[in-house]
Coordinates of N, CA and C in Angstrom, one line a residue:
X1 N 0.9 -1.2 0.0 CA 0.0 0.0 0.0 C 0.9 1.2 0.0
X2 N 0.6 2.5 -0.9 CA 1.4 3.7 -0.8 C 1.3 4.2 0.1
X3 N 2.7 4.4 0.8 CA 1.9 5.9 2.0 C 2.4 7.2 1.2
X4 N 2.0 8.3 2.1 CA 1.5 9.7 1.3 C 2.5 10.5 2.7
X5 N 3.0 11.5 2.1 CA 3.2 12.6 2.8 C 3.5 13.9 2.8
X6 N 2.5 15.1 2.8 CA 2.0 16.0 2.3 C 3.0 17.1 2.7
X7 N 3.4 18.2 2.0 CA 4.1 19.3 2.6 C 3.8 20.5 1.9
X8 N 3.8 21.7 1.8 CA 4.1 23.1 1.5 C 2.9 23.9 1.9
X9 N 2.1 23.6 3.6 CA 1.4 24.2 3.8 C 2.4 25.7 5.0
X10 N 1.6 26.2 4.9 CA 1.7 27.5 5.8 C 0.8 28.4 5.7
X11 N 1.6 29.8 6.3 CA 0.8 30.9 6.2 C 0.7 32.0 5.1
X12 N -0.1 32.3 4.8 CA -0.1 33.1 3.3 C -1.1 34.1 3.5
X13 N -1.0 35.5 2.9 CA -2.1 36.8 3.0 C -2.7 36.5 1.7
X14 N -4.3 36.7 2.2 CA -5.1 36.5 0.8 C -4.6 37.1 -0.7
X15 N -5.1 36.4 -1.0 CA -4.5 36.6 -2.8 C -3.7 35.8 -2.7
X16 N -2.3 35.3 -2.3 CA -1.7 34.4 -2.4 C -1.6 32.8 -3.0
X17 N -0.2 32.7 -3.0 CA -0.4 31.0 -3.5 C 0.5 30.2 -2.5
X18 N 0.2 28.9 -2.4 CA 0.8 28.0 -2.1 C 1.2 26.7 -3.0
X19 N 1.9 26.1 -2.6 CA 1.7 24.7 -3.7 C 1.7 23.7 -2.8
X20 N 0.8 22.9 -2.5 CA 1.2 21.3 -1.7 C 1.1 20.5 -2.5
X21 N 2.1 19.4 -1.8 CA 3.1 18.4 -2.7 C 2.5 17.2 -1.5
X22 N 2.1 15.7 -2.1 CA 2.2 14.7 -2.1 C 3.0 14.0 -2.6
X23 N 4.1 13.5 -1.8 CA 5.1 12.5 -2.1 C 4.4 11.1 -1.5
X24 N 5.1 10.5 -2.2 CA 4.1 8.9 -2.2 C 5.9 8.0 -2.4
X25 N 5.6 7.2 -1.6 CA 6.6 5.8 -1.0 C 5.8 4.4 -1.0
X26 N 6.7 3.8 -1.5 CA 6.1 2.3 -1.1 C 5.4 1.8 -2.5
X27 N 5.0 2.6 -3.7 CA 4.0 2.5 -5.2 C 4.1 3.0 -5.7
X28 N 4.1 3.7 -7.3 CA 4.3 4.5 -7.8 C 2.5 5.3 -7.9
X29 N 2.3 6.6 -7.5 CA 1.3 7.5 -7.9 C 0.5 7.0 -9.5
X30 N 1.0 6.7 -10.2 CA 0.6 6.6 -11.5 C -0.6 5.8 -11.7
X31 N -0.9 4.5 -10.7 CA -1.3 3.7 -10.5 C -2.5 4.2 -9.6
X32 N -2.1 4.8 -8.8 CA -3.6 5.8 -8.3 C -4.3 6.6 -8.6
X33 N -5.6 6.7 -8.5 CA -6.2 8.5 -8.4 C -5.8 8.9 -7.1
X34 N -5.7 10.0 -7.5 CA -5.5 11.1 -6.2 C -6.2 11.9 -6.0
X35 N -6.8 12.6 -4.7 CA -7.4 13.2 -4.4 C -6.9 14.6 -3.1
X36 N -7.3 15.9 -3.5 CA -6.9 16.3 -2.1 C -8.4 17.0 -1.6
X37 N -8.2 16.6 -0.1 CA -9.0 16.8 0.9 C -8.6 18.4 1.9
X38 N -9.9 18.7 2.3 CA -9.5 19.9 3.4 C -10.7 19.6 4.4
X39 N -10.5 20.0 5.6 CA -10.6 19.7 6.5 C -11.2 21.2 8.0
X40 N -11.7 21.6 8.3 CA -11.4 22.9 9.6 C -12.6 21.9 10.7
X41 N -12.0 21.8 12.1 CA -12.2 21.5 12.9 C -13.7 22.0 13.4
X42 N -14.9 20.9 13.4 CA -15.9 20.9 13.5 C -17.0 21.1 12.3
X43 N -16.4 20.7 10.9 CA -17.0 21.0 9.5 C -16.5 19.6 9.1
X44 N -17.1 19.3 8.1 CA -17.5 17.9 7.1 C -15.7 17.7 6.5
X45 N -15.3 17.4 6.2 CA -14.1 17.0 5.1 C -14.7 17.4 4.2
X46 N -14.0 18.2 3.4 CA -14.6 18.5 1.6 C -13.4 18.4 0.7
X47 N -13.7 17.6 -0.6 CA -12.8 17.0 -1.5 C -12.2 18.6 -2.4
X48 N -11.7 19.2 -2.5 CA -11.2 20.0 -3.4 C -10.4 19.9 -4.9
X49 N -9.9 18.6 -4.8 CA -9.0 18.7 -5.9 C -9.3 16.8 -6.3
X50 N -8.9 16.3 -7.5 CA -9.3 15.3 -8.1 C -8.4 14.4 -9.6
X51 N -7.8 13.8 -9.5 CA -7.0 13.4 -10.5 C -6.9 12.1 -10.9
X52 N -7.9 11.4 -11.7 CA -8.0 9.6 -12.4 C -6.8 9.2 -12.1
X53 N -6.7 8.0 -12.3 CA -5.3 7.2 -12.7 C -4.7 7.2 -13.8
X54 N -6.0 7.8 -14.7 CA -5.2 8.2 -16.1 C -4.4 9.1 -16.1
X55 N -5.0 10.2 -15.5 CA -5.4 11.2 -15.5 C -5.8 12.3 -16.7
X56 N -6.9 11.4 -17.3 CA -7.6 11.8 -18.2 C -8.7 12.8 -17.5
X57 N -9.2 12.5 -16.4 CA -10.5 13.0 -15.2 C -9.8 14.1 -14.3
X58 N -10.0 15.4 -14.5 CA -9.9 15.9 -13.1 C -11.6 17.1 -12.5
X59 N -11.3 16.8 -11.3 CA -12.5 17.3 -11.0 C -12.1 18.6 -9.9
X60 N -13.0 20.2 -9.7 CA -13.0 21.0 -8.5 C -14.3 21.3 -8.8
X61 N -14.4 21.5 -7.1 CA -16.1 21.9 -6.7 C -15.5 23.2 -7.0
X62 N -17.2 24.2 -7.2 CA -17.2 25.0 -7.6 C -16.2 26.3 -6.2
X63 N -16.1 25.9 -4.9 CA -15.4 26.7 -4.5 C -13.9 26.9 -4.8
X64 N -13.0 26.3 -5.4 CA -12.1 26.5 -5.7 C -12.0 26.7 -7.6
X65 N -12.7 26.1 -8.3 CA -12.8 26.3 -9.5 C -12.0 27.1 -10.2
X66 N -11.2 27.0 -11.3 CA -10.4 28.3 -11.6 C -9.4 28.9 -10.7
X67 N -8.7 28.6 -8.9 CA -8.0 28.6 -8.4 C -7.0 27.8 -8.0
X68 N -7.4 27.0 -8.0 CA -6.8 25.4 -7.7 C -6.1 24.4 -8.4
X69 N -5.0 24.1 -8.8 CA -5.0 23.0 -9.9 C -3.8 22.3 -9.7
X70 N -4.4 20.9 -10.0 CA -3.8 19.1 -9.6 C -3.0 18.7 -10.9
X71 N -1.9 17.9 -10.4 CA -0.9 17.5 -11.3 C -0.4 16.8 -10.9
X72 N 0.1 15.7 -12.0 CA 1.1 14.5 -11.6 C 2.4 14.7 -11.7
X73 N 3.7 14.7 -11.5 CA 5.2 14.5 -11.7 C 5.7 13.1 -11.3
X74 N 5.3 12.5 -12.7 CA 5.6 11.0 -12.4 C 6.8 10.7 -12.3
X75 N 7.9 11.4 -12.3 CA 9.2 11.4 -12.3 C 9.8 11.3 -10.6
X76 N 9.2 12.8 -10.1 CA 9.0 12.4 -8.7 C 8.3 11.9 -7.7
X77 N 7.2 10.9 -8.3 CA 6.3 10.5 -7.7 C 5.3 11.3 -7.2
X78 N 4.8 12.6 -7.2 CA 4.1 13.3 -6.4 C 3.5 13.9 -7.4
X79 N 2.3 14.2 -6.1 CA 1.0 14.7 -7.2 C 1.0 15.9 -6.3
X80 N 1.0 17.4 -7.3 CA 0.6 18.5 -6.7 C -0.4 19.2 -6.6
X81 N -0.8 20.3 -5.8 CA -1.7 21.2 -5.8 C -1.4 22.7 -5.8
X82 N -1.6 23.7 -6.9 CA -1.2 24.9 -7.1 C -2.9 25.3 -6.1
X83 N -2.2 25.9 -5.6 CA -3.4 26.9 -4.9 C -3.1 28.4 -4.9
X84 N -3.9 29.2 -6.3 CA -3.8 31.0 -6.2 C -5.3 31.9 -5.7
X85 N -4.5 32.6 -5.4 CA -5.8 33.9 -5.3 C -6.6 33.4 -3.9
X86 N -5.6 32.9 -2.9 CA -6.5 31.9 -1.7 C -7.0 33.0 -1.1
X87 N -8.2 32.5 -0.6 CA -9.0 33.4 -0.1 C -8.7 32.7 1.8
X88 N -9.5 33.8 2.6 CA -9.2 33.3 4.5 C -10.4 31.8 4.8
X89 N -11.5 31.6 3.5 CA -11.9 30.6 4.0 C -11.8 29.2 3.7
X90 N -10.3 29.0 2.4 CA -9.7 28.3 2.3 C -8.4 27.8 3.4
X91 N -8.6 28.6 4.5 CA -7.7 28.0 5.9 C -8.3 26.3 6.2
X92 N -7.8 25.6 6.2 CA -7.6 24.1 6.5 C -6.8 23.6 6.9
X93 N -6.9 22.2 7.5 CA -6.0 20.9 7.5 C -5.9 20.6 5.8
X94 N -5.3 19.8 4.9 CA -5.2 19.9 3.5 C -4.6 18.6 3.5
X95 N -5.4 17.2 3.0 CA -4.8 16.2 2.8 C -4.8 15.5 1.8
X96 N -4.1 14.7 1.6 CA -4.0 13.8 0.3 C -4.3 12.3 0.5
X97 N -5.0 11.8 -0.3 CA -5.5 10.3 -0.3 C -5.7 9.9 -2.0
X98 N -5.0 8.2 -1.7 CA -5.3 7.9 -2.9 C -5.8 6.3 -3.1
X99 N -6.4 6.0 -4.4 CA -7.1 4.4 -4.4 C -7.1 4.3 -5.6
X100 N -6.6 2.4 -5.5 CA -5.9 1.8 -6.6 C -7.5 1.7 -7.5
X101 N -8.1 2.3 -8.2 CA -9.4 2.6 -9.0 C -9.7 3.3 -10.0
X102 N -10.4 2.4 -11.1 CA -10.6 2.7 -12.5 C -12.2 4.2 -12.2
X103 N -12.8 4.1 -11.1 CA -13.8 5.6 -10.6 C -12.8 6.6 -11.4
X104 N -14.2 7.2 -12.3 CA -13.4 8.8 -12.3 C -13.7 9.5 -11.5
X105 N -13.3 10.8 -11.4 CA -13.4 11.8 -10.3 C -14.8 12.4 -10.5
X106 N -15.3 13.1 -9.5 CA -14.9 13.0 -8.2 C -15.7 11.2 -7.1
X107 N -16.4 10.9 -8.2 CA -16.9 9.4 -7.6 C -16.0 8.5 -7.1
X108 N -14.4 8.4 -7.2 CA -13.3 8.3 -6.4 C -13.0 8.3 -5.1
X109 N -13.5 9.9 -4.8 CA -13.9 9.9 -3.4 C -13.8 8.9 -2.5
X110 N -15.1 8.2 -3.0 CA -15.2 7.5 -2.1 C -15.2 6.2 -1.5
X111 N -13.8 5.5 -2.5 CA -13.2 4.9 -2.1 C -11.8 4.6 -1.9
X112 N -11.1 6.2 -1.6 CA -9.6 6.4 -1.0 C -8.9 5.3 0.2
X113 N -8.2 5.0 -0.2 CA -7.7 3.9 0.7 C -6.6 4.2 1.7
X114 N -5.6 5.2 1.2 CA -4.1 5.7 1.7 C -4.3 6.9 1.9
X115 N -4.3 7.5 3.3 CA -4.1 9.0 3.5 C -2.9 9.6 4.0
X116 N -2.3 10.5 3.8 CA -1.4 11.6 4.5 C -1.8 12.1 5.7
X117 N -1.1 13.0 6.7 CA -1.5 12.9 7.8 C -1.5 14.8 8.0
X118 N -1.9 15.0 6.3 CA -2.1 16.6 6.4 C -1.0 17.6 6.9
X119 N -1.1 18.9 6.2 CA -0.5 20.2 6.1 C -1.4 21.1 6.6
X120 N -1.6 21.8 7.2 CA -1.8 23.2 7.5 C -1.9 24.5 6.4
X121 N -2.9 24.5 6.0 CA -3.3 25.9 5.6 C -4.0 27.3 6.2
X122 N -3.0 27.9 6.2 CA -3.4 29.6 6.9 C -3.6 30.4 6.4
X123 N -4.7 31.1 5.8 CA -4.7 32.6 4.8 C -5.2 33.4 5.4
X124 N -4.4 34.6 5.9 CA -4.9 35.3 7.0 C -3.8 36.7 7.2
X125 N -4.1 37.6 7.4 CA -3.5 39.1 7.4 C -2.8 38.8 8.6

């Protein structure tokens, strides 16, 4: 099974970008869809970002739409996330999960098998 482990969260003033990176051990990414997840303490998990095994499929809910965007570097194993123009209610936990599955996005969801143990996102003056 891949494990995941997520990094380039911090703090950032709105408008801003960040990029979080999933690096993946143990499998190669290619063979998974990937998914990234966010998280704020006492609210649902909500899927943000979305990428097939093809990655012919990528999927964003309409809150990040046009800000957000997922990528594979099969070279170094990791799947990214460009996050611009973040807004303060994009602050989260930000995690990555992925499952060995022909589902396209975002019906993938919901069967992630391997999670990261999340990054920190702060957008805030």
């Amino acid at each position: 099974q891949v494990q995941l482990v997520e990094s380039g969260g911090g703090l950032v003033q709105p408008g801003g970008s960040l990029r979080l990176s999933c690096a993946a051990s143990g499998s190669s990414l290619g063979a998974y869809a990937v998914g990234w997840f966010r998280q704020v303490p006492g609210k649902q998990r909500e899927g943000v970002s979305c990428i097939s095994d093809s990655g012919r499929s990528t999927y964003y809910p309409e809150s990040v739409k046009g800000r957000f965007t997922i990528s594979r570097d099969s070279a170094e194993n990791t799947v990214s996330l460009q996050m611009d123009n973040l807004r303060p209610e994009d602050t989260a936990v930000y995690y990555c999960a992925a499952a060995q599955s022909y589902l396209p996005c975002p019906e993938v969801y919901n069967v992630m098998e391997s999670w990261g143990e999340g990054t920190l996102v702060n957008v805030s003056t």
